[in-house]
Coordinates of C-alpha atoms in Angstrom, one line a residue:
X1 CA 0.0 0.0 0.0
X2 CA 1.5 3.4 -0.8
X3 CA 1.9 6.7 1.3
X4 CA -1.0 8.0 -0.2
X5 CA -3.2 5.3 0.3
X6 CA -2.6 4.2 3.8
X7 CA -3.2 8.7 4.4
X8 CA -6.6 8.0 3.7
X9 CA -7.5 5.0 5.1
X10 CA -10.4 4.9 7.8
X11 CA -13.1 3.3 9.0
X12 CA -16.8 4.0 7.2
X13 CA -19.6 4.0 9.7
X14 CA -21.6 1.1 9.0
X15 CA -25.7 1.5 10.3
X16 CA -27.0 -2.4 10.0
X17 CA -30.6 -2.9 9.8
X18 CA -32.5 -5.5 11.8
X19 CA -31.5 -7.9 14.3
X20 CA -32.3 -10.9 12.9
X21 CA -29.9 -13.8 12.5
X22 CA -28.1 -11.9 9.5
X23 CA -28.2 -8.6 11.8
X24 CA -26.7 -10.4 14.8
X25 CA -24.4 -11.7 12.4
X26 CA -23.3 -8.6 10.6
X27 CA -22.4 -7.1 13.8
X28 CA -20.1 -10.0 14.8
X29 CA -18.3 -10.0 11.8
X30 CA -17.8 -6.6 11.9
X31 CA -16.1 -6.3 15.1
X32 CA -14.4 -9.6 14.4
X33 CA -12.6 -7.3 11.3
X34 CA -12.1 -4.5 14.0
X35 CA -14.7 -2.1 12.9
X36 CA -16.1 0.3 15.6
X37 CA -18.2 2.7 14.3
X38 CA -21.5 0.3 13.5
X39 CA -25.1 0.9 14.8
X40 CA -27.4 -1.4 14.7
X41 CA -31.5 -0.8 14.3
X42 CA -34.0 -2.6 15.6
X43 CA -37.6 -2.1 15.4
X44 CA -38.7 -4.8 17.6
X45 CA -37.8 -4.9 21.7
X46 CA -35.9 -8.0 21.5
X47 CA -33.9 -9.7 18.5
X48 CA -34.0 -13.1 17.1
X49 CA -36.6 -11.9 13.8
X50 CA -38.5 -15.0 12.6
X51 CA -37.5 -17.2 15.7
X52 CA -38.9 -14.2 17.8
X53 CA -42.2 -13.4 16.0
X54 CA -43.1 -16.9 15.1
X55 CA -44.0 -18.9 18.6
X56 CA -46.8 -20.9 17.0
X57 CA -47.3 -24.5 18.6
X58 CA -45.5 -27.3 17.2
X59 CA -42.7 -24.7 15.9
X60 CA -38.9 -25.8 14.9
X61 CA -36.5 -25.4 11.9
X62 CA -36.3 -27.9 9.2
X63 CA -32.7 -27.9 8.6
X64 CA -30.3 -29.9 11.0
X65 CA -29.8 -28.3 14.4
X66 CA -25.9 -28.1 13.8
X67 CA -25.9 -27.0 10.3
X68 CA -28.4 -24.3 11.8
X69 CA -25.6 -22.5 14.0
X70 CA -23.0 -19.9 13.5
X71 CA -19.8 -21.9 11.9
X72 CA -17.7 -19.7 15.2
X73 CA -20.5 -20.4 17.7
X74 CA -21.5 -24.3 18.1
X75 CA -24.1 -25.3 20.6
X76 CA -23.4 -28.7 22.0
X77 CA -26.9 -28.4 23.7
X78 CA -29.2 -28.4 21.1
X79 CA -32.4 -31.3 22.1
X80 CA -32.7 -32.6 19.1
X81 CA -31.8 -32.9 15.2
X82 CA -34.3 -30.3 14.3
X83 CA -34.6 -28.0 17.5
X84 CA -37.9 -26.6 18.6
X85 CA -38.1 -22.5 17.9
X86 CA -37.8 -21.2 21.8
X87 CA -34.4 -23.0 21.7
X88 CA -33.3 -21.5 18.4
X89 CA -34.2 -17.8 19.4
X90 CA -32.6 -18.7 22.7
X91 CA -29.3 -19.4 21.0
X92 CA -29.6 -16.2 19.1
X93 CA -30.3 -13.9 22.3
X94 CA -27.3 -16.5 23.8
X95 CA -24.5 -15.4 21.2
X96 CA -25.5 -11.9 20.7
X97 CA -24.8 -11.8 24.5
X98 CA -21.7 -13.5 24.5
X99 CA -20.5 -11.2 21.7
X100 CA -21.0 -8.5 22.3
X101 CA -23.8 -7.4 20.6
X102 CA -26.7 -7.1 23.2
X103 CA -26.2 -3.9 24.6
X104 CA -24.8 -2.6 21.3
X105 CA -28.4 -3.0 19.7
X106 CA -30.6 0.3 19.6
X107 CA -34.0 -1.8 20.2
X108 CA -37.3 -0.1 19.0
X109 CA -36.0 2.1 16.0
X110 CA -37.8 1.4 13.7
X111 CA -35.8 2.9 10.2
X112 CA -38.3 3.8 7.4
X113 CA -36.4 5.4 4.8
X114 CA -32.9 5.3 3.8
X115 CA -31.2 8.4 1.1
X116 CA -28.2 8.2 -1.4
X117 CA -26.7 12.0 -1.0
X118 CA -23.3 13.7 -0.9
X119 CA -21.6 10.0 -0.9
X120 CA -23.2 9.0 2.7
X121 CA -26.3 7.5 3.4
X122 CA -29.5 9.4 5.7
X123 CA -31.4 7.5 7.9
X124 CA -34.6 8.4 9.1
X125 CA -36.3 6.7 11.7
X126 CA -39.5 6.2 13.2
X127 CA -39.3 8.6 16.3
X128 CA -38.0 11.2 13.8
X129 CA -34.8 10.6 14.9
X130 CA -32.0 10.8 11.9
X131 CA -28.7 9.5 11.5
X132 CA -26.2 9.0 8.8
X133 CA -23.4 6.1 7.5
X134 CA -21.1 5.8 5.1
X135 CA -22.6 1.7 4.5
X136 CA -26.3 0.0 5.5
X137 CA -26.2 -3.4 5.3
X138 CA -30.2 -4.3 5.3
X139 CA -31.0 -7.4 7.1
X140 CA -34.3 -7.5 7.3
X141 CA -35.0 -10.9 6.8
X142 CA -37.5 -12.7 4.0
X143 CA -40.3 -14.7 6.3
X144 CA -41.3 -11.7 8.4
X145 CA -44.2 -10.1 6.5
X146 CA -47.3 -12.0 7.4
X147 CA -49.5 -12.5 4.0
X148 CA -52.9 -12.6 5.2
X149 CA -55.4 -14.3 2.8
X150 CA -58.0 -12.0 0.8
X151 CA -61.0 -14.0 2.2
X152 CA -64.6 -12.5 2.2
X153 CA -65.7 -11.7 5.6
X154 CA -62.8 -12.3 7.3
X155 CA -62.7 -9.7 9.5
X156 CA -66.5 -10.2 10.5
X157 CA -65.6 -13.9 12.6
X158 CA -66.2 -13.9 16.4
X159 CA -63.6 -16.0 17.4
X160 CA -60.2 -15.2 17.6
X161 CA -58.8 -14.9 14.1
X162 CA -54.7 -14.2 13.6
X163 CA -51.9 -15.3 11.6
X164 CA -49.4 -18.0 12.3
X165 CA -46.8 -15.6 13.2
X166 CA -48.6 -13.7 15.6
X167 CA -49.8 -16.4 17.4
X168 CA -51.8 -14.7 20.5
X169 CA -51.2 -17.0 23.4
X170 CA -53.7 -15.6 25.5
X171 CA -56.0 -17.8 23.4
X172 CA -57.7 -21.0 25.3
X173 CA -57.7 -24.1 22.7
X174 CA -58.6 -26.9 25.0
X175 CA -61.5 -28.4 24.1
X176 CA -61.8 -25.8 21.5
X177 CA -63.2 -26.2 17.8
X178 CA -59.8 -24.7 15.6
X179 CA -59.6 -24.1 11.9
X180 CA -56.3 -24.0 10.3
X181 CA -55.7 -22.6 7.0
X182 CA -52.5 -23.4 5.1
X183 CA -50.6 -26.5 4.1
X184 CA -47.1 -25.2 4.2
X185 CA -44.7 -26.3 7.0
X186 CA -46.2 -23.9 9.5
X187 CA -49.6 -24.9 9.2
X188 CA -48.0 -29.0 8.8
X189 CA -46.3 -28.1 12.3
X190 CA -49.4 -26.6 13.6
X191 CA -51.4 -29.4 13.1
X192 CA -49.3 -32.0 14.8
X193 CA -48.8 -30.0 18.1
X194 CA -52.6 -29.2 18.2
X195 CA -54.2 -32.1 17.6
X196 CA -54.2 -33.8 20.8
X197 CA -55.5 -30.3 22.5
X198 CA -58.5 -29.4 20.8
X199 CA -61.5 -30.3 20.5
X200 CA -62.2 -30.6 17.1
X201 CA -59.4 -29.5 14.1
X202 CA -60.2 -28.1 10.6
X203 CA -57.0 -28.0 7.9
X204 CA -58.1 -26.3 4.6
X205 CA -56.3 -27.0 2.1
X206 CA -55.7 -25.1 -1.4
X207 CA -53.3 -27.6 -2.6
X208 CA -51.7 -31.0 -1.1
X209 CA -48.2 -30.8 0.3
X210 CA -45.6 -33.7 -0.1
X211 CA -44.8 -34.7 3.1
X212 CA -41.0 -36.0 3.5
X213 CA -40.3 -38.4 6.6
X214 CA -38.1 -37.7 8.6
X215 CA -37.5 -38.6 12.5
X216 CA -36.7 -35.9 14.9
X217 CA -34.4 -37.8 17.7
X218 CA -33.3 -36.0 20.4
X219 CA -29.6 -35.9 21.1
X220 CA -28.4 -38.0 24.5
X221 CA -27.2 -36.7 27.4
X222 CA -23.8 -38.6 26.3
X223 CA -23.7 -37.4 23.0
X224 CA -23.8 -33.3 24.2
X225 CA -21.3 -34.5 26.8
X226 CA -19.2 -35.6 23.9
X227 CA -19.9 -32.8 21.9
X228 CA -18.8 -30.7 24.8
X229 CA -15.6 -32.7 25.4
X230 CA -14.4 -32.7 21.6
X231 CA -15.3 -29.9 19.7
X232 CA -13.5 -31.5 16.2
X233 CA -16.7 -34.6 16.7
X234 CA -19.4 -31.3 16.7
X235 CA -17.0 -29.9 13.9
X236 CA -17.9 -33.3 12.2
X237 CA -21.4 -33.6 12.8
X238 CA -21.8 -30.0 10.8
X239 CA -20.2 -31.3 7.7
X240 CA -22.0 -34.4 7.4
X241 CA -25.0 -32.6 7.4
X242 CA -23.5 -29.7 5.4
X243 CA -22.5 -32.3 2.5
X244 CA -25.8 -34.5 3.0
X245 CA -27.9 -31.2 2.7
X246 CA -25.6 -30.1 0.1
X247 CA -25.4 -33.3 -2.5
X248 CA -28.6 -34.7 -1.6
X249 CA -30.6 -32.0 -1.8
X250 CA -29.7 -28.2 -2.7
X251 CA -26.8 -29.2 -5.5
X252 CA -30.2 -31.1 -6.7
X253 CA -33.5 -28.9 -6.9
X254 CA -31.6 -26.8 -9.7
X255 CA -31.8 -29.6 -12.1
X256 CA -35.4 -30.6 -13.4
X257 CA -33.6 -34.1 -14.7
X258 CA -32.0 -35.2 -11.8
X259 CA -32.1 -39.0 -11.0
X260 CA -32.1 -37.9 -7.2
X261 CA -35.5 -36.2 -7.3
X262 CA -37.1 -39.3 -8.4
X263 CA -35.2 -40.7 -5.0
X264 CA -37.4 -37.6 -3.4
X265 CA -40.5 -38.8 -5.2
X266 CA -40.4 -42.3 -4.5
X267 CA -39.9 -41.6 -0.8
X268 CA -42.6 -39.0 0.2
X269 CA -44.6 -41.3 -2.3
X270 CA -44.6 -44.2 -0.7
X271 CA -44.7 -42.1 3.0
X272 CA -48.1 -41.0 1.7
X273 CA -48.8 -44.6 0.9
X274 CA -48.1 -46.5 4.1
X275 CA -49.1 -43.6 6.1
X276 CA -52.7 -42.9 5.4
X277 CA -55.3 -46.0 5.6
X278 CA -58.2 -44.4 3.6
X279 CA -58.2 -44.4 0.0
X280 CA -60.1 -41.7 -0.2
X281 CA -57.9 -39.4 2.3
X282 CA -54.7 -40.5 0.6
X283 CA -56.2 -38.8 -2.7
X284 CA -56.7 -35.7 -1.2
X285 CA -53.2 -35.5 0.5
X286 CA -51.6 -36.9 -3.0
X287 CA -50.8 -33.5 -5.1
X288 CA -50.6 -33.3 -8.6
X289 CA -47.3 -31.9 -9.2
X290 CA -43.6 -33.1 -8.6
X291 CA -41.9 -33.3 -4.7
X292 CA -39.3 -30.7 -4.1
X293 CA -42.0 -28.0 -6.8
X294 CA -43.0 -26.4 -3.7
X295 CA -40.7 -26.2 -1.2
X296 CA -40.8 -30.0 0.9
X297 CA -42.7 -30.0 4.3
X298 CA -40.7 -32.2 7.0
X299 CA -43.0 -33.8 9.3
X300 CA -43.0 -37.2 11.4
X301 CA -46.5 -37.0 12.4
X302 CA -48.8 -35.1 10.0
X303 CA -50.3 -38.2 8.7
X304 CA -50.8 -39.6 11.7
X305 CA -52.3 -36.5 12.9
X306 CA -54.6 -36.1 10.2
X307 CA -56.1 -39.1 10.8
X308 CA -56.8 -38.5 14.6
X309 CA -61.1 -38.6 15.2
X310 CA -61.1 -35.2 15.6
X311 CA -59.2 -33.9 12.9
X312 CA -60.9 -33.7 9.6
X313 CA -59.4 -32.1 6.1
X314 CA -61.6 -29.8 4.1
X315 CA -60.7 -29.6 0.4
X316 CA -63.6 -28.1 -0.6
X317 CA -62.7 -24.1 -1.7
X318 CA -63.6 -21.3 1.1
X319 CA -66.2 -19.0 0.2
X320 CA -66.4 -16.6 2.5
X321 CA -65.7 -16.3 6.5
X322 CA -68.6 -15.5 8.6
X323 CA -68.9 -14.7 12.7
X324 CA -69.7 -18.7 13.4
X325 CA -67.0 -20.4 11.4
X326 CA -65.7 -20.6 7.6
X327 CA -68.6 -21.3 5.1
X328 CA -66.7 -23.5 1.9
X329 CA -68.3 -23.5 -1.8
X330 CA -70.5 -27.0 -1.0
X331 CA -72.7 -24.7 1.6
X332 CA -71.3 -26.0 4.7
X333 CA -70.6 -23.8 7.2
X334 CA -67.7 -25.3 9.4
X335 CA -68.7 -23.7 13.2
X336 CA -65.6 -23.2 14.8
X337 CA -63.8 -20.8 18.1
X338 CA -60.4 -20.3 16.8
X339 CA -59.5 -19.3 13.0
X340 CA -55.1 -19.4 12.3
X341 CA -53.9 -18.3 9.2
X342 CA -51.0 -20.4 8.3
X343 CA -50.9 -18.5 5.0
X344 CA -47.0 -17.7 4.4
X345 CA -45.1 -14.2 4.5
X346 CA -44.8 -11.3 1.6
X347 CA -41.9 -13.0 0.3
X348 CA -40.9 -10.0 -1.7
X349 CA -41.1 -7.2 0.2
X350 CA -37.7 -7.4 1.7
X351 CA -36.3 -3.9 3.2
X352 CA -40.0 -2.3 2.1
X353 CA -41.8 -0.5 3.7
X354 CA -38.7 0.8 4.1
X355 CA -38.2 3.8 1.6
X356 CA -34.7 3.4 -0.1
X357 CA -33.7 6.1 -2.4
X358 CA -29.9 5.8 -4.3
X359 CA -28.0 8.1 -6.4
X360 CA -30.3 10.6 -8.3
X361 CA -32.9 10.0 -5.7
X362 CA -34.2 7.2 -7.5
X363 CA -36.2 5.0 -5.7
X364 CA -35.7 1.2 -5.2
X365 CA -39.5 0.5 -5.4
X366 CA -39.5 2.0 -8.5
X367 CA -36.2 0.3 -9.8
X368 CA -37.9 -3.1 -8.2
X369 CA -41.5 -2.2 -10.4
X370 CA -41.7 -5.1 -12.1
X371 CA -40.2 -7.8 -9.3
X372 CA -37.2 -7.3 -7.3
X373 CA -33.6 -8.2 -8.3
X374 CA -30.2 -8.4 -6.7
X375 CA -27.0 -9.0 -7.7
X376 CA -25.5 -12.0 -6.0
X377 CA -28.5 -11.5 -4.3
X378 CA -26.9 -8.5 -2.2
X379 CA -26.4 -5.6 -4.1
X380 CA -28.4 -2.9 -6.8
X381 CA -27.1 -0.9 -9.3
X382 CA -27.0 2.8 -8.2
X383 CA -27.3 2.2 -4.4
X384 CA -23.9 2.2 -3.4
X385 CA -22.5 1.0 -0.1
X386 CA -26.1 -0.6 0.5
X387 CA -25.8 -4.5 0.7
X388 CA -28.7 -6.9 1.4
X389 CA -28.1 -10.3 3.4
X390 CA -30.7 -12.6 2.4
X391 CA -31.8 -10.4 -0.8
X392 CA -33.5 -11.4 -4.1
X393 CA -32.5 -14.3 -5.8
X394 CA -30.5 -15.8 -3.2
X395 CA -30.8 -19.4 -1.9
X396 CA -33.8 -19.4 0.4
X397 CA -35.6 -22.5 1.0
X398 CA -33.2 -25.0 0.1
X399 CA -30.1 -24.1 2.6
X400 CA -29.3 -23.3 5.9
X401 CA -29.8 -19.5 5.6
X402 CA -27.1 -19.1 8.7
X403 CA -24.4 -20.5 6.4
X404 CA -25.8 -18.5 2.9
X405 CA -25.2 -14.9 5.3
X406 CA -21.9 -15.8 6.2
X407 CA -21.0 -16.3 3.0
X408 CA -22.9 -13.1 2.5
X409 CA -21.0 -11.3 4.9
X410 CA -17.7 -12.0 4.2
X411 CA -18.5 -11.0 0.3
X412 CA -19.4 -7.6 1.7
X413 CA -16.8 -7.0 4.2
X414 CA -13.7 -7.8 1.4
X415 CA -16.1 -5.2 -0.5
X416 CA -15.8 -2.4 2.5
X417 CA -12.1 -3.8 2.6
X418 CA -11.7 -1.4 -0.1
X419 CA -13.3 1.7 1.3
X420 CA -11.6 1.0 4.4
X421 CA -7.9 0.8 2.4
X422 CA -8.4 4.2 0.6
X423 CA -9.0 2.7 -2.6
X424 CA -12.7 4.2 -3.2
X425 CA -15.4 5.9 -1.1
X426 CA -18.2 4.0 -2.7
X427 CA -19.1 0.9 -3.8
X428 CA -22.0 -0.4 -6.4
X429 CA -21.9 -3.2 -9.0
X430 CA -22.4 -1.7 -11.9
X431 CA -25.4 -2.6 -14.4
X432 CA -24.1 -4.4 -16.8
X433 CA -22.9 -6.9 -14.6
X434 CA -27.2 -6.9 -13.1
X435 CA -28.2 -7.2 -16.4
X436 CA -25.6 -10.4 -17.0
X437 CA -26.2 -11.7 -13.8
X438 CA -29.7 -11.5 -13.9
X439 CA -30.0 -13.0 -17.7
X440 CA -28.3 -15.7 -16.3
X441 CA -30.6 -16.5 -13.4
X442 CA -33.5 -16.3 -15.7
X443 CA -32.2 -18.7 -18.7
X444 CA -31.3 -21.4 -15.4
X445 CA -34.3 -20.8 -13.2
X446 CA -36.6 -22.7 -16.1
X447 CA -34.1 -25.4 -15.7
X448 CA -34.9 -26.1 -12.3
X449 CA -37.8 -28.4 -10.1
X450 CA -39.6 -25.2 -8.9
X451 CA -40.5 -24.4 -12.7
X452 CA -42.5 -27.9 -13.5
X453 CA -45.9 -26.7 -12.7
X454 CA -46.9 -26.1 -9.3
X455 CA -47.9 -22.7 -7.9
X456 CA -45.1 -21.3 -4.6
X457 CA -44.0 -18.4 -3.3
X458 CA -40.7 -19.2 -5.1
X459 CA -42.2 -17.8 -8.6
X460 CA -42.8 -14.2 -9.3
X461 CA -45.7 -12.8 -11.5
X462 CA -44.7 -14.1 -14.4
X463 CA -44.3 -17.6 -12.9
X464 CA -40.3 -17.4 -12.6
X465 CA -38.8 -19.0 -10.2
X466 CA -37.1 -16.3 -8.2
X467 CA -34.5 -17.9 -6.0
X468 CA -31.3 -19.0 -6.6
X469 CA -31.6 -21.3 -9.8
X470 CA -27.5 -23.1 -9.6
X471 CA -25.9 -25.3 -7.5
X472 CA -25.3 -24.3 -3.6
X473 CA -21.5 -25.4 -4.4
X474 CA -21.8 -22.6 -7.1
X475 CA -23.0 -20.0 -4.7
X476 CA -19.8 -20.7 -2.3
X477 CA -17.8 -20.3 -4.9
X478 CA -19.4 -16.9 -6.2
X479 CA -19.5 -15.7 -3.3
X480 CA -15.5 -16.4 -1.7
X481 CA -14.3 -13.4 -3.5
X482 CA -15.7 -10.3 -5.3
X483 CA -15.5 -10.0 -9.5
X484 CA -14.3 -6.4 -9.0
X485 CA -14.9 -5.8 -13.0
X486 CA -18.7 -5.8 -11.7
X487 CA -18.4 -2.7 -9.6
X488 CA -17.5 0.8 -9.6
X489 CA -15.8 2.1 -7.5
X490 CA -15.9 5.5 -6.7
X491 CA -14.4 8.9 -4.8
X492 CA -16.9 10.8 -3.0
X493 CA -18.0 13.7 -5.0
X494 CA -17.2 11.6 -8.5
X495 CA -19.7 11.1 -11.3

């Protein structure tokens, strides 16, 4: 580094925005690569994001307890192979604490617009409070904006109505008569851990789920103890299930022909075969499109649950909600106490409502118009310095997301590496590389399983699949180092 370089060298003030597992995250790394200046923004009055909003009965994560962990913070404690959600959001709020990060989070700030001006961005808060960095890194999560169904009448039912992730608690459900709408995992989970309590359960279902088995053993008392003893055996455990999640299933979604999908097929087929007993049940639970089109529900007990005396599945298309229960298209009116809405999350919204407005003023709602787009699935053309974790396109659904925003994170920090060195005062990847990238992604996402005919949230208005469309090997490898050819970088004060 010469003279004049290391003369300008300093450290940008970073303003990170949520404190989610990416926020929690982003602020570790940052300190880890010894910068000071970083606030962190949280509108809620704890962290933890999904695993703190969604406390729904029957709740847990889907991908393997110790793949589901910070690569520098193992848990030896986790239960079981998939944990339960209290314990996940109890890890969270345990690292944050143990790093630092805690008292260093500005809880209840909501920040509702960000602005591109004179080379720094302005935040503007809530409160109307302001503040202003050089760098926002938005981590504002992708399951955290509760889609609520457009039902007639909904509004007009006398029981207690809400959505999955704001499960109210308060609620009695003993004995009670509890609808369920949804048939993703949420609602899947729901199911099995109500059952048993109610007294009568409702599931109505818009389209079948395939249901992959898969056992949920809690961990021993000997094995923790182990784990505890010999951190290289927990180290292990991690990259089994990395490679096993890895080969087996992410590498394999991308590719329509894969032989291992059919391995998919034939397993949640014939779990839907020796599961249910009646014919006519099994029909209903079969759907008509391809495992792994929608994203795979992981349950050991839905079946069985289904079944119980006092469950019952309602195919039959909801017509309209009324005070006494929901009424379907057949006339029947199905009386009930409780109404859940297990009915997903605004999976494109990202930072919005948040307004974000980048060099000119433009604004990214009206740069995201038609569907929005990221490059590498962190970064937009003309908003410089402003990285997402967990953006558009990326791999969601298919991966542990803890492991996709490291990878994340330590693309963006060799990014502010630059800023940091004197080389630029601004960072942005420049559009050409978008519009590359992003033809790309479009030629490969009609290549892969979520484009055979099924309706998800992974497919955007014009039936796209929107998430990341290659191999998760691919993504570790895009993401180890930056293509500095796709950016600009800049001086302040440069055009």
């Amino acid at each position: 580094m010469t003279a004049a370089a290391r003369s300008t060298r300093r450290d940008p003030r970073v303003a990170v925005i949520g404190a989610g597992m990416s926020g929690v995250l982003a602020a570790i790394e940052l300190a880890r690569a010894g910068y000071r200046d970083v606030a962190i923004y949280e509108k809620a009055d704890r962290l933890g994001g999904t695993w703190r909003e969604n406390t729904y009965p029957g709740i847990a994560c889907d991908v393997p307890s110790h793949l589901y962990s910070y690569s520098f913070a193992p848990n030896p404690e986790w239960s079981h192979r998939f944990s339960p959600g209290a314990e996940i959001q109890a890890y969270f709020e345990d690292v944050a604490r143990r790093f630092g990060v805690t008292e260093r989070i500005r809880f209840g700030a909501e920040v509702v617009g960000c602005a591109f001006a004179d080379g720094r961005w302005s935040l503007a808060l809530a409160d109307g409070a302001r503040d202003a960095a050089d760098v926002v890194i938005a981590a504002t999560g992708v399951l955290h904006h509760p889609a609520l169904p457009a039902i007639e009448g909904l509004a007009s039912f006398a029981g207690a109505c809400f959505h999955s992730a704001r499960w109210d608690h308060a609620v009695p459900l003993a004995g009670r008569r509890v609808g369920v709408v949804g048939t993703g995992s949420s609602a899947i989970q729901i199911v099995s851990a109500l059952v048993d309590r109610v007294g009568e359960l409702a599931l109505f279902q818009r389209t079948p789920q395939w249901i992959a088995p898969a056992e949920n053993p809690p961990y021993e008392e000997a094995e923790k103890a182990a784990f505890r003893a010999d951190p290289a055996s927990l180290a292990a455990v991690r990259a089994a299930a990395e490679r096993a999640l890895t080969d087996g299933f992410a590498n394999v979604l991308v590719d329509a022909d894969s032989p291992v999908l059919q391995v998919i097929q034939d397993a949640c087929t014939a779990n839907l075969e020796r599961s249910v007993r009646d014919p006519a049940l099994r029909e209903k639970l079969r759907p008509a499109y391809r495992a792994t089109c929608k994203r795979l529900v992981i349950s050991a007990d839905f079946y069985d649950a289904i079944q119980r005396p006092n469950a019952r599945l309602v195919t039959e298309p909801i017509e309209r909600v009324e005070p006494a229960g929901v009424r379907t298209r057949d006339g029947r009116l199905h009386a009930l106490d409780v109404l859940v809405l297990a009915t997903g999350f605004r999976v494109d919204a990202f930072v919005r409502p948040m307004r974000v407005t980048g060099r000119g003023g433009v604004a990214l709602d009206d740069v995201w118009k038609g569907g929005p787009f990221a490059y590498l699935a962190m970064c937009v053309p003309g908003f410089p310095n402003f990285f997402l974790l967990q953006g558009p396109n990326g791999p969601v659904g298919n991966f542990s997301l803890i492991d996709v925003a490291e990878r994340e994170m330590g693309y963006v920090l060799q990014l502010l590496a630059r800023i940091r060195a004197g080389a630029c005062d601004e960072v942005s990847v420049t559009p050409a590389a978008m519009e590359r990238f992003d033809a790309e992604r479009r030629a490969a996402a009609r290549r892969t399983i979520w484009a055979t005919g099924c309706r998800s949230w992974y497919l955007d208005r014009e039936g796209l699949p929107t998430a990341w469309p290659w191999s998760f090997d691919r993504f570790r490898s895009d993401t180890a180092a930056p293509r500095l050819d796709d950016f600009e970088l800049r001086r302040r004060g440069e055009r």
